[in-house]
Amino acid sequence: MTSISNDAPEKHSPITRSFWTPSIVFPAAILLRVVLLFYGLFQDAYSPLKYTDIDYFVFTDAARYVSHGLSPYQRETYRYTPLLAWMLLPTTWPGVGWFSFGKVIFSLADILAGWLIVLVLQSPTGGSMPMQKALKFASIWLLNPMVATISTRGSSEGLLGVMVMALLWAVIHRRILLAGVILGLAVHFKIYPFIYTTSIVWYLETSFDGPKPTSLSARLKSFFNFSRVLLTVSSLLTFVILNILMYILYSTPFLEETYFHHLRRIDHRHNFSPYNILLYLSSSTPPSQNEGPSPAKLRFESLAFIPQLSLSAVLIPLVLAKKDLAGAMLAQTFAFVGLNKVCTSQVLWLQQGYQLEFLGKSTFFPGLWLSSLLFYAVNMWILGIMIDDIGLKTSTSLSTGTALSTKDKKELKQLC
């Protein structure tokens, strides 16, 4: 295989060169989101199909409860940390414009995440890219209409995006205390960022100028190095302190809605997971037939976490993290979402999905089921490409690494 140098000069026209600058790309990204925000106001006012995400109304309703001194969990289907409702308190202020405050915050989070992408790509770990090249890759996020649409519709995913990018930036720059605080905050905000813990811990390996330790005590001492201990302690403290505070303020509903709900969640609405039909049937089963202390009554979909977490939180980090931390985190995220039992895909409206959600026609089988299998197969194929690509790289951590072995790649592909 012939490799292409990352430092090979690129030829650009004067117009192209002038575009790939921060003074052009970032204002363009901001303008894109401003246009979509105003377009959203127009569509909400004149179209029966609203632009604003239904979740945004849940967020703002919860904020309205908080503004009256009540619990945000009095709003049905609010399944998030109270921090989000607190953040959106300005949406309750008088004036029509304030209602879009949260959308502006989420959009600004998009922009900040894009800037962090640039900083990561310019770092030695990210390839030491020149600004022009880094901006091209960052523009896949910054100038992506889908990314901009998600935030301007009122989805809070942009906040998680900026947290994850800030976490990656802090780790590769060895700001371990900051990384621990961000990780604890991110997991409190939404559970899934905990999967990155294994990758980061594995990445923070002690470097050796000479031979590596061979005795068990020396290996243990090497493994529990200062960076790993500091990351673990700071992230756990941040997570625990935030949870204790929220529990004191909101008691059991906080734990129930923010965490426990997601463990037994059954959601067959706009769900493109292969588990969709199983979840649909389970949702219609009376609790008396569905629940009980007997292990035999354990529902099959409850076991969906096993392959999902085995691949995303254990195997991918152990095999890929020391070679390319950013790539490993991308593969983890892709695997976690692709294997999730609830894979909501509102923007991927297949014909069967449209007939089910909008026309009320039952298209669960075979239409939606076969479509979900195809969707899953394509996602796993893409994940395999990611693993192959990352496996071709050498280690970018403090230790010296080698390319991913053929055996490792086969094992990961079989799990996919």
Coordinates of N, CA, C and O in Angstrom, one line a residue, residues 73-175:
Y73 N -39.1 18.4 36.8 CA -39.7 17.1 36.5 C -41.2 17.0 36.7 O -41.8 16.0 36.4
Q74 N -41.8 18.2 37.0 CA -43.2 18.3 36.9 C -43.7 18.3 35.5 O -44.9 18.1 35.2
R75 N -42.8 18.6 34.6 CA -43.1 18.6 33.2 C -42.9 17.1 32.7 O -41.8 16.6 32.8
E76 N -43.9 16.5 32.3 CA -43.8 15.1 31.8 C -42.8 15.0 30.6 O -42.7 15.9 29.8
T77 N -42.1 13.9 30.6 CA -41.1 13.5 29.6 C -39.8 14.4 29.7 O -39.0 14.3 28.8
Y78 N -39.7 15.2 30.8 CA -38.4 15.9 31.0 C -37.4 14.8 31.6 O -37.5 14.5 32.8
R79 N -36.4 14.4 30.8 CA -35.5 13.3 31.3 C -34.1 13.8 31.3 O -33.2 13.0 31.0
Y80 N -33.9 15.0 31.8 CA -32.5 15.6 31.7 C -32.1 16.2 33.0 O -32.9 16.3 33.9
T81 N -30.9 16.6 33.1 CA -30.4 17.2 34.3 C -31.1 18.6 34.5 O -31.4 19.2 33.5
P82 N -31.3 19.0 35.8 CA -31.9 20.3 36.0 C -31.0 21.4 35.5 O -31.5 22.5 35.2
L83 N -29.7 21.2 35.3 CA -28.9 22.2 34.7 C -29.4 22.7 33.4 O -29.2 23.9 33.1
L84 N -29.9 21.9 32.6 CA -30.5 22.3 31.3 C -31.6 23.3 31.5 O -31.7 24.3 30.8
A85 N -32.5 22.9 32.4 CA -33.7 23.8 32.6 C -33.2 25.1 33.2 O -33.8 26.2 32.9
W86 N -32.2 25.1 34.1 CA -31.7 26.3 34.7 C -31.1 27.2 33.6 O -31.3 28.4 33.6
M87 N -30.4 26.6 32.7 CA -29.7 27.3 31.6 C -30.7 28.0 30.7 O -30.4 29.1 30.1
L88 N -31.9 27.4 30.6 CA -32.9 28.0 29.7 C -33.9 28.9 30.4 O -34.9 29.2 29.8
L89 N -33.6 29.3 31.6 CA -34.5 30.2 32.3 C -34.8 31.5 31.5 O -36.0 32.0 31.6
P90 N -33.9 32.1 30.8 CA -34.2 33.3 30.0 C -35.4 33.1 29.0 O -36.0 34.1 28.6
T91 N -35.6 31.8 28.6 CA -36.8 31.6 27.7 C -38.1 31.9 28.3 O -39.1 32.0 27.6
T92 N -38.1 32.0 29.6 CA -39.4 32.3 30.3 C -39.6 33.8 30.5 O -40.6 34.3 31.0
W93 N -38.6 34.6 30.2 CA -38.7 36.1 30.3 C -39.7 36.7 29.3 O -39.9 36.1 28.2
P94 N -40.3 37.8 29.6 CA -41.3 38.4 28.7 C -40.6 38.8 27.4 O -39.4 39.2 27.3
G95 N -41.3 38.7 26.3 CA -40.8 39.0 25.0 C -40.7 37.8 24.1 O -40.2 36.8 24.6
V96 N -41.2 37.9 22.9 CA -41.2 36.7 22.0 C -39.8 36.2 21.7 O -39.5 35.1 21.6
G97 N -38.8 37.2 21.5 CA -37.5 36.8 21.2 C -36.8 35.9 22.2 O -35.9 35.1 21.8
W98 N -37.1 36.0 23.4 CA -36.4 35.2 24.5 C -36.7 33.8 24.3 O -35.9 32.9 24.8
F99 N -37.8 33.4 23.7 CA -38.1 32.0 23.6 C -37.0 31.2 22.8 O -36.8 30.0 23.0
S100 N -36.3 31.9 21.9 CA -35.3 31.3 21.1 C -33.9 31.3 21.7 O -32.9 31.0 21.1
F101 N -33.9 31.8 23.0 CA -32.6 31.9 23.7 C -31.8 30.6 23.7 O -30.6 30.5 23.4
G102 N -32.5 29.5 24.0 CA -31.9 28.2 24.0 C -31.3 27.8 22.7 O -30.2 27.2 22.6
K103 N -32.0 28.1 21.6 CA -31.5 27.7 20.3 C -30.2 28.5 20.0 O -29.3 27.9 19.3
V104 N -30.2 29.7 20.4 CA -28.9 30.5 20.2 C -27.8 29.9 21.0 O -26.7 29.8 20.5
I105 N -28.0 29.5 22.2 CA -27.0 28.9 23.1 C -26.5 27.6 22.4 O -25.3 27.3 22.3
F106 N -27.4 26.8 21.9 CA -27.0 25.5 21.3 C -26.2 25.8 20.0 O -25.3 25.0 19.7
S107 N -26.6 26.8 19.3 CA -25.9 27.1 18.0 C -24.5 27.6 18.4 O -23.5 27.3 17.6
L108 N -24.4 28.5 19.4 CA -23.0 28.9 19.8 C -22.2 27.8 20.3 O -20.9 27.8 20.0
A109 N -22.8 26.8 20.9 CA -22.0 25.6 21.3 C -21.5 24.9 20.0 O -20.3 24.4 20.1
D110 N -22.2 24.8 19.0 CA -21.8 24.3 17.7 C -20.5 25.0 17.2 O -19.6 24.4 16.8
I111 N -20.6 26.3 17.3 CA -19.4 27.1 16.8 C -18.2 26.9 17.7 O -17.1 26.7 17.1
L112 N -18.4 26.9 19.0 CA -17.2 26.6 19.9 C -16.7 25.2 19.6 O -15.5 25.0 19.7
A113 N -17.5 24.2 19.4 CA -17.1 22.9 19.1 C -16.2 22.9 17.8 O -15.2 22.2 17.8
G114 N -16.7 23.6 16.9 CA -15.9 23.7 15.6 C -14.5 24.3 15.8 O -13.5 23.9 15.2
W115 N -14.4 25.3 16.7 CA -13.1 25.9 17.0 C -12.2 24.9 17.7 O -11.0 24.8 17.4
L116 N -12.8 24.2 18.6 CA -12.0 23.1 19.3 C -11.5 22.1 18.3 O -10.4 21.5 18.5
I117 N -12.4 21.7 17.3 CA -11.9 20.8 16.3 C -10.7 21.3 15.6 O -9.7 20.6 15.4
V118 N -10.7 22.6 15.3 CA -9.5 23.2 14.6 C -8.3 23.1 15.5 O -7.2 22.7 15.1
L119 N -8.4 23.4 16.8 CA -7.3 23.3 17.8 C -6.8 21.9 17.9 O -5.6 21.7 18.0
V120 N -7.7 20.9 17.9 CA -7.2 19.5 18.0 C -6.5 19.1 16.8 O -5.4 18.5 16.9
L121 N -7.0 19.5 15.6 CA -6.3 19.1 14.4 C -4.9 19.8 14.2 O -4.0 19.3 13.6
Q122 N -4.8 21.0 14.8 CA -3.5 21.7 14.7 C -2.5 21.1 15.7 O -1.3 21.4 15.6
S123 N -2.9 20.4 16.7 CA -2.0 19.8 17.7 C -1.2 18.7 17.1 O -1.6 18.1 16.1
P124 N 0.0 18.4 17.7 CA 0.8 17.2 17.3 C 0.0 15.9 17.2 O 0.1 15.1 16.3
T125 N -0.9 15.7 18.2 CA -1.7 14.5 18.3 C -2.7 14.5 17.1 O -3.0 13.4 16.6
G126 N -3.2 15.6 16.7 CA -4.2 15.7 15.7 C -3.6 15.8 14.3 O -4.3 15.9 13.3
G127 N -2.3 15.7 14.2 CA -1.6 15.7 12.9 C -0.9 17.0 12.5 O -0.3 17.1 11.4
S128 N -0.9 18.0 13.4 CA -0.2 19.3 13.2 C -0.6 19.9 11.9 O 0.2 20.4 11.1
M129 N -1.9 19.9 11.6 CA -2.4 20.4 10.3 C -2.2 22.0 10.3 O -2.4 22.6 11.3
P130 N -1.9 22.5 9.1 CA -1.9 24.0 9.0 C -3.4 24.5 9.1 O -4.3 23.7 8.9
M131 N -3.5 25.7 9.3 CA -4.9 26.3 9.6 C -5.8 26.0 8.4 O -7.0 25.6 8.7
Q132 N -5.4 26.2 7.2 CA -6.3 26.0 6.0 C -6.8 24.6 6.0 O -8.0 24.4 5.8
K133 N -5.9 23.6 6.2 CA -6.4 22.2 6.1 C -7.3 21.9 7.3 O -8.3 21.2 7.2
A134 N -6.9 22.4 8.5 CA -7.7 22.1 9.7 C -9.1 22.7 9.5 O -10.1 22.1 9.9
L135 N -9.2 23.9 8.9 CA -10.5 24.5 8.7 C -11.4 23.8 7.7 O -12.6 23.7 7.9
K136 N -10.7 23.1 6.7 CA -11.5 22.3 5.8 C -12.2 21.2 6.5 O -13.4 20.9 6.3
F137 N -11.4 20.5 7.3 CA -12.0 19.4 8.1 C -13.1 19.9 9.1 O -14.1 19.2 9.3
A138 N -12.8 21.0 9.8 CA -13.7 21.5 10.8 C -15.0 22.0 10.1 O -16.1 22.0 10.7
S139 N -14.9 22.4 8.8 CA -16.1 22.8 8.1 C -17.1 21.7 7.8 O -18.3 22.0 7.6
I140 N -16.6 20.5 7.9 CA -17.6 19.4 7.8 C -18.6 19.5 8.9 O -19.7 19.0 8.8
W141 N -18.2 20.0 10.0 CA -19.1 20.3 11.2 C -19.7 21.7 11.1 O -20.9 21.9 11.2
L142 N -18.8 22.7 10.9 CA -19.3 24.1 11.0 C -20.2 24.5 9.9 O -21.2 25.2 10.2
L143 N -20.0 24.0 8.7 CA -20.8 24.4 7.6 C -21.8 23.3 7.1 O -22.4 23.4 6.0
N144 N -22.0 22.3 8.0 CA -22.9 21.2 7.7 C -24.3 21.6 8.0 O -24.7 21.9 9.1
P145 N -25.2 21.7 7.0 CA -26.6 22.1 7.2 C -27.3 21.2 8.2 O -28.2 21.7 9.0
M146 N -27.0 19.9 8.3 CA -27.7 19.0 9.2 C -27.3 19.4 10.6 O -28.2 19.4 11.5
V147 N -26.0 19.6 10.9 CA -25.6 20.0 12.2 C -26.2 21.3 12.7 O -26.7 21.4 13.8
A148 N -26.2 22.3 11.7 CA -26.8 23.6 12.1 C -28.3 23.4 12.3 O -28.9 24.1 13.2
T149 N -29.0 22.6 11.5 CA -30.4 22.4 11.7 C -30.8 21.8 13.0 O -31.8 22.2 13.7
I150 N -30.0 20.8 13.4 CA -30.3 20.2 14.7 C -30.3 21.2 15.9 O -31.2 21.2 16.7
S151 N -29.3 22.0 15.9 CA -29.2 23.0 17.0 C -30.2 24.1 16.9 O -30.8 24.5 17.9
T152 N -30.5 24.6 15.7 CA -31.4 25.7 15.5 C -32.9 25.2 15.7 O -33.8 26.0 15.9
R153 N -33.1 23.9 15.6 CA -34.4 23.4 15.9 C -34.6 23.3 17.4 O -35.8 23.1 17.9
G154 N -33.6 23.4 18.2 CA -33.7 23.3 19.6 C -33.2 22.1 20.3 O -33.6 21.8 21.5
S155 N -32.4 21.3 19.6 CA -31.8 20.1 20.2 C -30.6 20.5 21.0 O -29.8 21.3 20.6
S156 N -30.4 19.9 22.2 CA -29.3 20.3 23.1 C -28.0 19.5 22.8 O -27.1 19.6 23.6
E157 N -28.0 18.7 21.7 CA -26.8 17.8 21.4 C -25.6 18.7 21.2 O -24.5 18.2 21.4
G158 N -25.7 19.9 20.8 CA -24.6 20.8 20.6 C -23.8 21.0 21.9 O -22.6 21.1 21.8
L159 N -24.5 21.0 23.0 CA -23.8 21.2 24.3 C -22.9 20.0 24.6 O -21.8 20.1 25.1
L160 N -23.4 18.7 24.3 CA -22.6 17.5 24.5 C -21.5 17.5 23.5 O -20.3 17.1 23.8
G161 N -21.7 18.0 22.3 CA -20.6 18.1 21.3 C -19.5 18.9 21.8 O -18.3 18.6 21.7
V162 N -19.8 20.1 22.3 CA -18.7 21.0 22.8 C -18.0 20.4 24.0 O -16.8 20.6 24.2
M163 N -18.7 19.7 24.9 CA -18.1 19.1 26.0 C -17.2 18.0 25.6 O -16.0 17.9 26.2
V164 N -17.6 17.2 24.7 CA -16.7 16.1 24.2 C -15.4 16.6 23.5 O -14.3 16.1 23.8
M165 N -15.6 17.6 22.7 CA -14.4 18.2 22.1 C -13.5 18.9 23.1 O -12.3 18.8 23.0
A166 N -14.1 19.6 24.1 CA -13.3 20.2 25.1 C -12.6 19.1 25.9 O -11.4 19.3 26.3
L167 N -13.2 18.0 26.1 CA -12.6 16.8 26.8 C -11.4 16.3 26.1 O -10.3 16.1 26.6
L168 N -11.6 16.1 24.8 CA -10.5 15.6 23.9 C -9.3 16.6 23.9 O -8.1 16.3 24.0
W169 N -9.6 17.9 23.7 CA -8.6 19.0 23.7 C -7.8 19.0 25.1 O -6.6 19.1 25.1
A170 N -8.5 18.9 26.2 CA -7.9 18.9 27.5 C -6.9 17.7 27.7 O -5.8 17.8 28.2
V171 N -7.4 16.5 27.2 CA -6.6 15.3 27.4 C -5.3 15.4 26.6 O -4.2 15.1 27.1
I172 N -5.4 15.7 25.3 CA -4.2 15.7 24.5 C -3.2 16.8 24.8 O -2.0 16.8 24.5
H173 N -3.7 17.9 25.5 CA -2.8 18.9 26.0 C -2.4 18.7 27.5 O -1.9 19.6 28.1
R174 N -2.8 17.5 28.0 CA -2.4 17.1 29.3 C -3.0 18.1 30.4 O -2.3 18.3 31.4
R175 N -4.1 18.6 30.2 CA -4.9 19.4 31.2 C -5.8 18.4 32.0 O -7.0 18.4 31.8

